[in-house]
Amino acid sequence: MSEFLSMGGYAAFVWPAYAVTFLAVFVNIWSARRALRRARAHAQRRLGVAGEPS
Amino acid sequence: MDWTWFHRLASPPYIYRLAATLTPWFAWPAGLLIAAGLYGGLVLAPPDYQQGDGFRIIYVHAPSAWLSLMIYSVMATAAAVGLIWRMKVAHAAAASCAGIGAWFTVVSLVTGMLWGKPMWGTYWVWDPRLTAQLILLFLYLGYMGLRSGIEDTARADRASAVLAIVGVVNIPIIRFSVEWWNSIHQAPSVMKMDRPSMPAEMLIPLLTMMVGFTLYFAAIMLVRLRAEILRRERSASWAREVVAS
């Protein structure tokens, strides 16, 4: 396991590269879902319809 | 010729519902492929004979660089369709691409720097490929800045579409930069006409990651597209129906 984590001496470059990539992957999931939630909430208020509480 | 399919594609409620239906069909395969690609790239693939385990950065660098270019092409195409046929849904699609594309351009630059340091001895050089990729980031940021700077949505659509279309010239420059100029960046190892210069145990995880990232983009973009359509169609009667349920 520690051999895997050391990445043949390249750990300081490999793991940050993976970390920044998956940070972007999860931030984009989160922000897309937030954008949809907000757009729905705005539309509900504007149209005067009660949706499920979000 | 029957054009009803084209008119349906221009209809916000149809696209909104289609996007909602399609999202899980992209999201789940994306998750599975990315998980498989990670296992293949980090565990199954052998170390490179020159770069050792350092080469494994390719499994995040190449898919993000691919996304940065592919998303821009999708964005510019959607913007052109919006401009030519005055199709609001196409403008909404273009607007939904920009933020995701900018993120993955940053990822491709940062992962490239982290790969460059141990292999080239430097995080950054003003190399044609690297410089053109940085310009791609500025194109995305310029597109987003232009949109947010114009209050009227229809005007923002037209102005930003022109910017997106003009910026397309940068895409072949990035793609062919390593062939046209003496670049420090290595030549493509997957996206080329003859056989890829990689053994199958290295190549299959890479292709898996690239397909996984592409499907991931489709899923995220469809969620953003629904938000964007809803934001624009707030007073339409179909929107009332959609947000009430």
Coordinates of C-alpha atoms in Angstrom, one line a residue:
Chain A
M1 CA 0.0 0.0 0.0
S2 CA 2.8 2.5 0.9
E3 CA 4.5 1.5 -2.3
F4 CA 1.3 2.4 -4.2
L5 CA 1.0 5.7 -2.4
S6 CA 4.6 6.6 -3.1
M7 CA 4.0 6.4 -6.9
G8 CA 7.6 5.5 -7.5
G9 CA 8.8 8.8 -6.1
Y10 CA 6.3 10.8 -8.1
A11 CA 3.6 11.1 -5.3
A12 CA 4.1 14.8 -4.9
F13 CA 3.0 15.3 -8.5
V14 CA 0.6 12.4 -9.2
W15 CA -1.7 12.8 -6.2
P16 CA -2.2 16.6 -6.5
A17 CA -3.0 16.1 -10.2
Y18 CA -5.7 13.6 -9.3
A19 CA -6.9 15.7 -6.4
V20 CA -7.4 18.8 -8.5
T21 CA -9.2 16.8 -11.2
F22 CA -11.7 15.3 -8.9
L23 CA -12.2 18.5 -7.1
A24 CA -13.3 19.9 -10.4
V25 CA -15.5 16.9 -11.1
F26 CA -17.4 17.2 -7.7
V27 CA -17.6 21.0 -7.8
N28 CA -19.2 20.9 -11.2
I29 CA -21.8 18.3 -10.0
W30 CA -22.6 20.4 -6.9
S31 CA -22.8 23.7 -8.8
A32 CA -25.0 22.3 -11.6
R33 CA -27.4 20.9 -9.1
R34 CA -27.4 24.1 -7.1
A35 CA -28.2 26.1 -10.3
L36 CA -31.2 23.9 -11.1
R37 CA -32.5 24.1 -7.5
R38 CA -32.2 27.9 -7.6
A39 CA -33.8 28.2 -11.0
R40 CA -36.7 26.1 -9.8
A41 CA -37.1 28.1 -6.6
H42 CA -37.1 31.3 -8.5
A43 CA -39.7 30.0 -11.0
Q44 CA -41.9 28.8 -8.2
R45 CA -41.9 32.1 -6.4
R46 CA -42.4 34.0 -9.7
L47 CA -45.3 31.8 -10.9
G48 CA -46.8 31.5 -7.4
V49 CA -46.8 27.8 -7.3
A50 CA -45.8 25.8 -4.2
G51 CA -43.3 23.1 -5.0
E52 CA -41.9 20.6 -2.6
P53 CA -39.7 22.3 0.0
S54 CA -36.0 22.4 -1.2
Chain B
M1 CA -38.1 16.5 -45.9
D2 CA -39.9 16.3 -42.5
W3 CA -38.6 19.1 -40.2
T4 CA -40.7 18.4 -37.2
W5 CA -37.7 16.9 -35.3
F6 CA -35.9 20.2 -35.8
H7 CA -38.9 22.2 -34.5
R8 CA -39.1 19.9 -31.5
L9 CA -35.4 20.5 -30.7
A10 CA -36.2 24.2 -30.6
S11 CA -39.0 23.8 -28.1
P12 CA -37.9 24.6 -24.5
P13 CA -40.4 22.3 -22.8
Y14 CA -39.5 19.3 -25.0
I15 CA -35.7 19.9 -24.4
Y16 CA -36.3 20.4 -20.6
R17 CA -38.1 17.1 -20.3
L18 CA -35.7 15.3 -22.6
A19 CA -32.7 16.6 -20.6
A20 CA -34.3 15.4 -17.4
T21 CA -34.9 11.9 -18.9
L22 CA -31.4 11.6 -20.4
T23 CA -29.3 12.8 -17.4
P24 CA -29.2 9.5 -15.5
W25 CA -28.4 7.6 -18.7
F26 CA -25.2 9.6 -19.0
A27 CA -24.4 10.0 -15.3
W28 CA -24.4 6.3 -14.3
P29 CA -22.2 5.0 -17.1
A30 CA -19.9 8.0 -16.6
G31 CA -19.5 7.1 -12.9
L32 CA -18.8 3.4 -13.7
L33 CA -16.4 4.2 -16.5
I34 CA -14.4 6.7 -14.5
A35 CA -14.1 4.3 -11.6
A36 CA -13.0 1.5 -13.9
G37 CA -10.5 3.9 -15.7
L38 CA -9.1 5.0 -12.3
Y39 CA -8.5 1.4 -11.3
G40 CA -7.0 0.5 -14.7
G41 CA -4.8 3.6 -14.8
L42 CA -3.5 3.6 -11.2
V43 CA -3.3 -0.1 -10.5
L44 CA -3.4 -2.3 -13.6
A45 CA -1.3 -0.3 -16.1
P46 CA 2.4 -1.0 -15.8
P47 CA 4.8 1.9 -15.0
D48 CA 6.3 3.7 -18.1
Y49 CA 9.8 2.6 -19.1
Q50 CA 11.0 6.3 -19.1
Q51 CA 8.6 8.1 -16.7
G52 CA 8.0 5.4 -14.1
D53 CA 4.7 6.0 -12.2
G54 CA 4.8 9.7 -13.1
F55 CA 3.2 9.0 -16.4
R56 CA -0.1 8.1 -14.6
I57 CA -0.9 11.8 -14.6
I58 CA -2.0 11.2 -18.2
Y59 CA -5.2 9.5 -16.9
V60 CA -6.4 12.8 -15.6
H61 CA -4.5 15.2 -17.9
A62 CA -5.6 13.9 -21.3
P63 CA -9.3 13.5 -20.4
S64 CA -9.4 17.1 -19.0
A65 CA -7.6 18.5 -22.0
W66 CA -9.9 16.6 -24.3
L67 CA -13.0 17.9 -22.5
S68 CA -11.6 21.5 -22.6
L69 CA -11.5 21.3 -26.5
M70 CA -14.6 19.2 -27.0
I71 CA -16.7 21.5 -24.8
Y72 CA -15.5 24.5 -26.6
S73 CA -16.5 23.0 -29.9
V74 CA -19.9 22.0 -28.6
M75 CA -20.4 25.6 -27.2
A76 CA -19.4 27.3 -30.5
T77 CA -21.6 24.9 -32.5
A78 CA -24.6 25.6 -30.3
A79 CA -23.9 29.3 -30.4
A80 CA -23.7 29.2 -34.2
V81 CA -27.0 27.3 -34.4
G82 CA -28.5 29.8 -32.1
L83 CA -27.3 32.7 -34.1
I84 CA -28.3 31.3 -37.5
W85 CA -31.7 29.9 -36.7
R86 CA -32.5 32.3 -33.8
M87 CA -32.9 29.3 -31.6
K88 CA -33.1 30.2 -27.9
V89 CA -32.5 26.7 -26.7
A90 CA -29.3 26.5 -28.6
H91 CA -28.1 29.7 -26.9
A92 CA -29.1 28.2 -23.6
A93 CA -27.0 25.1 -24.4
A94 CA -24.0 27.2 -25.3
A95 CA -24.3 29.2 -22.1
S96 CA -24.5 25.9 -20.1
C97 CA -21.1 24.7 -21.5
A98 CA -18.9 27.6 -20.6
G99 CA -18.4 27.2 -16.9
I100 CA -17.7 23.4 -17.2
G101 CA -15.2 24.1 -20.1
A102 CA -13.4 26.7 -18.1
W103 CA -13.0 24.4 -15.1
F104 CA -11.5 21.6 -17.2
T105 CA -9.2 24.0 -19.0
V106 CA -7.8 24.9 -15.6
V107 CA -7.5 21.2 -14.7
S108 CA -5.7 20.5 -17.9
L109 CA -3.2 23.4 -17.2
V110 CA -2.7 22.5 -13.6
T111 CA -2.2 18.7 -14.2
G112 CA 0.1 19.6 -17.1
M113 CA 2.2 21.8 -14.8
L114 CA 2.4 19.0 -12.2
W115 CA 3.5 16.6 -15.0
G116 CA 5.9 19.1 -16.5
K117 CA 7.8 19.8 -13.3
P118 CA 9.3 16.3 -12.9
M119 CA 9.6 15.5 -16.6
W120 CA 10.7 18.8 -18.1
G121 CA 12.2 20.4 -15.0
T122 CA 9.7 23.3 -15.0
Y123 CA 6.1 24.0 -14.2
W124 CA 5.6 26.3 -17.1
V125 CA 7.2 27.4 -20.4
W126 CA 5.8 29.7 -23.0
D127 CA 5.4 26.9 -25.4
P128 CA 2.9 27.0 -28.4
R129 CA 0.7 24.2 -27.0
L130 CA 0.7 25.6 -23.4
T131 CA 0.2 29.2 -24.5
A132 CA -2.7 28.3 -26.8
Q133 CA -4.4 26.3 -24.0
L134 CA -4.0 29.4 -21.7
I135 CA -5.7 31.5 -24.5
L136 CA -8.6 28.9 -24.4
L137 CA -9.1 29.6 -20.7
F138 CA -9.3 33.4 -21.5
L139 CA -11.8 32.7 -24.3
Y140 CA -14.0 30.8 -21.8
L141 CA -13.6 33.6 -19.2
G142 CA -14.3 36.3 -21.8
Y143 CA -17.4 34.5 -23.0
M144 CA -18.7 34.2 -19.4
G145 CA -17.7 37.8 -18.6
L146 CA -19.5 39.1 -21.7
R147 CA -22.7 37.2 -20.9
S148 CA -22.8 38.4 -17.3
G149 CA -22.0 42.0 -18.4
I150 CA -25.1 42.3 -20.6
E151 CA -28.4 42.5 -18.8
D152 CA -30.7 41.6 -21.8
T153 CA -30.5 37.9 -22.5
A154 CA -31.1 38.1 -26.2
R155 CA -28.3 40.6 -26.7
A156 CA -26.0 38.6 -24.4
D157 CA -26.8 35.5 -26.5
R158 CA -25.8 37.2 -29.8
A159 CA -22.7 39.0 -28.5
S160 CA -21.3 36.0 -26.7
A161 CA -22.1 33.7 -29.7
V162 CA -20.0 35.9 -32.0
L163 CA -17.1 35.6 -29.5
A164 CA -17.5 31.9 -29.2
I165 CA -17.5 31.4 -33.0
V166 CA -14.4 33.7 -33.5
G167 CA -12.5 31.8 -30.8
V168 CA -12.9 28.5 -32.6
V169 CA -9.7 29.3 -34.6
N170 CA -7.8 28.5 -31.4
I171 CA -9.0 24.9 -31.4
P172 CA -7.0 23.6 -34.4
I173 CA -4.1 25.7 -33.2
I174 CA -4.1 23.8 -29.9
R175 CA -4.7 20.4 -31.6
F176 CA -1.9 20.8 -34.2
S177 CA 0.5 23.0 -32.2
V178 CA 2.9 20.1 -31.5
E179 CA 3.1 19.3 -35.2
W180 CA 3.4 22.9 -36.6
W181 CA 6.0 24.2 -34.2
N182 CA 8.9 22.8 -32.2
S183 CA 7.0 22.2 -29.0
I184 CA 8.2 20.8 -25.7
H185 CA 4.9 19.0 -25.4
Q186 CA 4.9 15.4 -26.5
A187 CA 3.1 14.4 -29.7
P188 CA -0.4 12.9 -29.3
S189 CA -0.3 9.3 -28.3
V190 CA -4.1 8.5 -28.7
M191 CA -5.7 11.0 -31.1
K192 CA -3.8 10.1 -34.2
M193 CA -4.5 8.3 -37.5
D194 CA -2.0 5.4 -37.2
R195 CA -1.7 3.0 -34.3
P196 CA -1.6 4.6 -30.9
S197 CA 1.9 4.5 -29.4
M198 CA 0.9 2.8 -26.2
P199 CA 0.5 -0.8 -25.1
A200 CA -3.2 -1.9 -24.5
E201 CA -2.8 -2.1 -20.7
M202 CA -2.0 1.6 -20.7
L203 CA -4.3 2.6 -23.6
I204 CA -7.6 0.9 -22.5
P205 CA -7.8 2.8 -19.1
L206 CA -7.1 6.0 -20.9
L207 CA -9.8 5.5 -23.5
T208 CA -12.2 4.4 -20.6
M209 CA -11.4 7.7 -18.7
M210 CA -12.0 9.8 -21.9
V211 CA -15.4 8.2 -22.6
G212 CA -16.3 8.5 -18.9
F213 CA -15.4 12.2 -18.8
T214 CA -17.3 12.8 -22.0
L215 CA -20.5 11.2 -20.6
Y216 CA -19.9 13.1 -17.3
F217 CA -19.9 16.3 -19.2
A218 CA -23.1 15.4 -21.0
A219 CA -24.9 14.7 -17.7
I220 CA -23.6 17.9 -16.0
M221 CA -24.4 20.0 -19.1
L222 CA -28.0 18.7 -19.2
V223 CA -28.6 19.7 -15.6
R224 CA -27.2 23.2 -16.3
L225 CA -29.3 23.4 -19.5
R226 CA -32.5 22.7 -17.5
A227 CA -31.6 25.5 -15.1
E228 CA -30.8 27.9 -17.9
I229 CA -34.1 27.1 -19.8
L230 CA -36.1 27.6 -16.6
R231 CA -34.4 30.9 -15.9
R232 CA -35.4 32.1 -19.4
E233 CA -38.9 30.7 -19.6
R234 CA -40.1 31.7 -16.1
S235 CA -43.5 32.9 -17.3
A236 CA -44.4 30.1 -19.7
S237 CA -47.3 27.9 -18.7
W238 CA -45.3 24.7 -19.2
A239 CA -42.8 26.0 -16.6
R240 CA -45.6 26.3 -14.1
E241 CA -46.4 22.6 -14.6
V242 CA -42.7 21.6 -14.3
V243 CA -41.9 23.4 -11.1
A244 CA -45.1 22.5 -9.4
S245 CA -44.4 18.8 -9.4

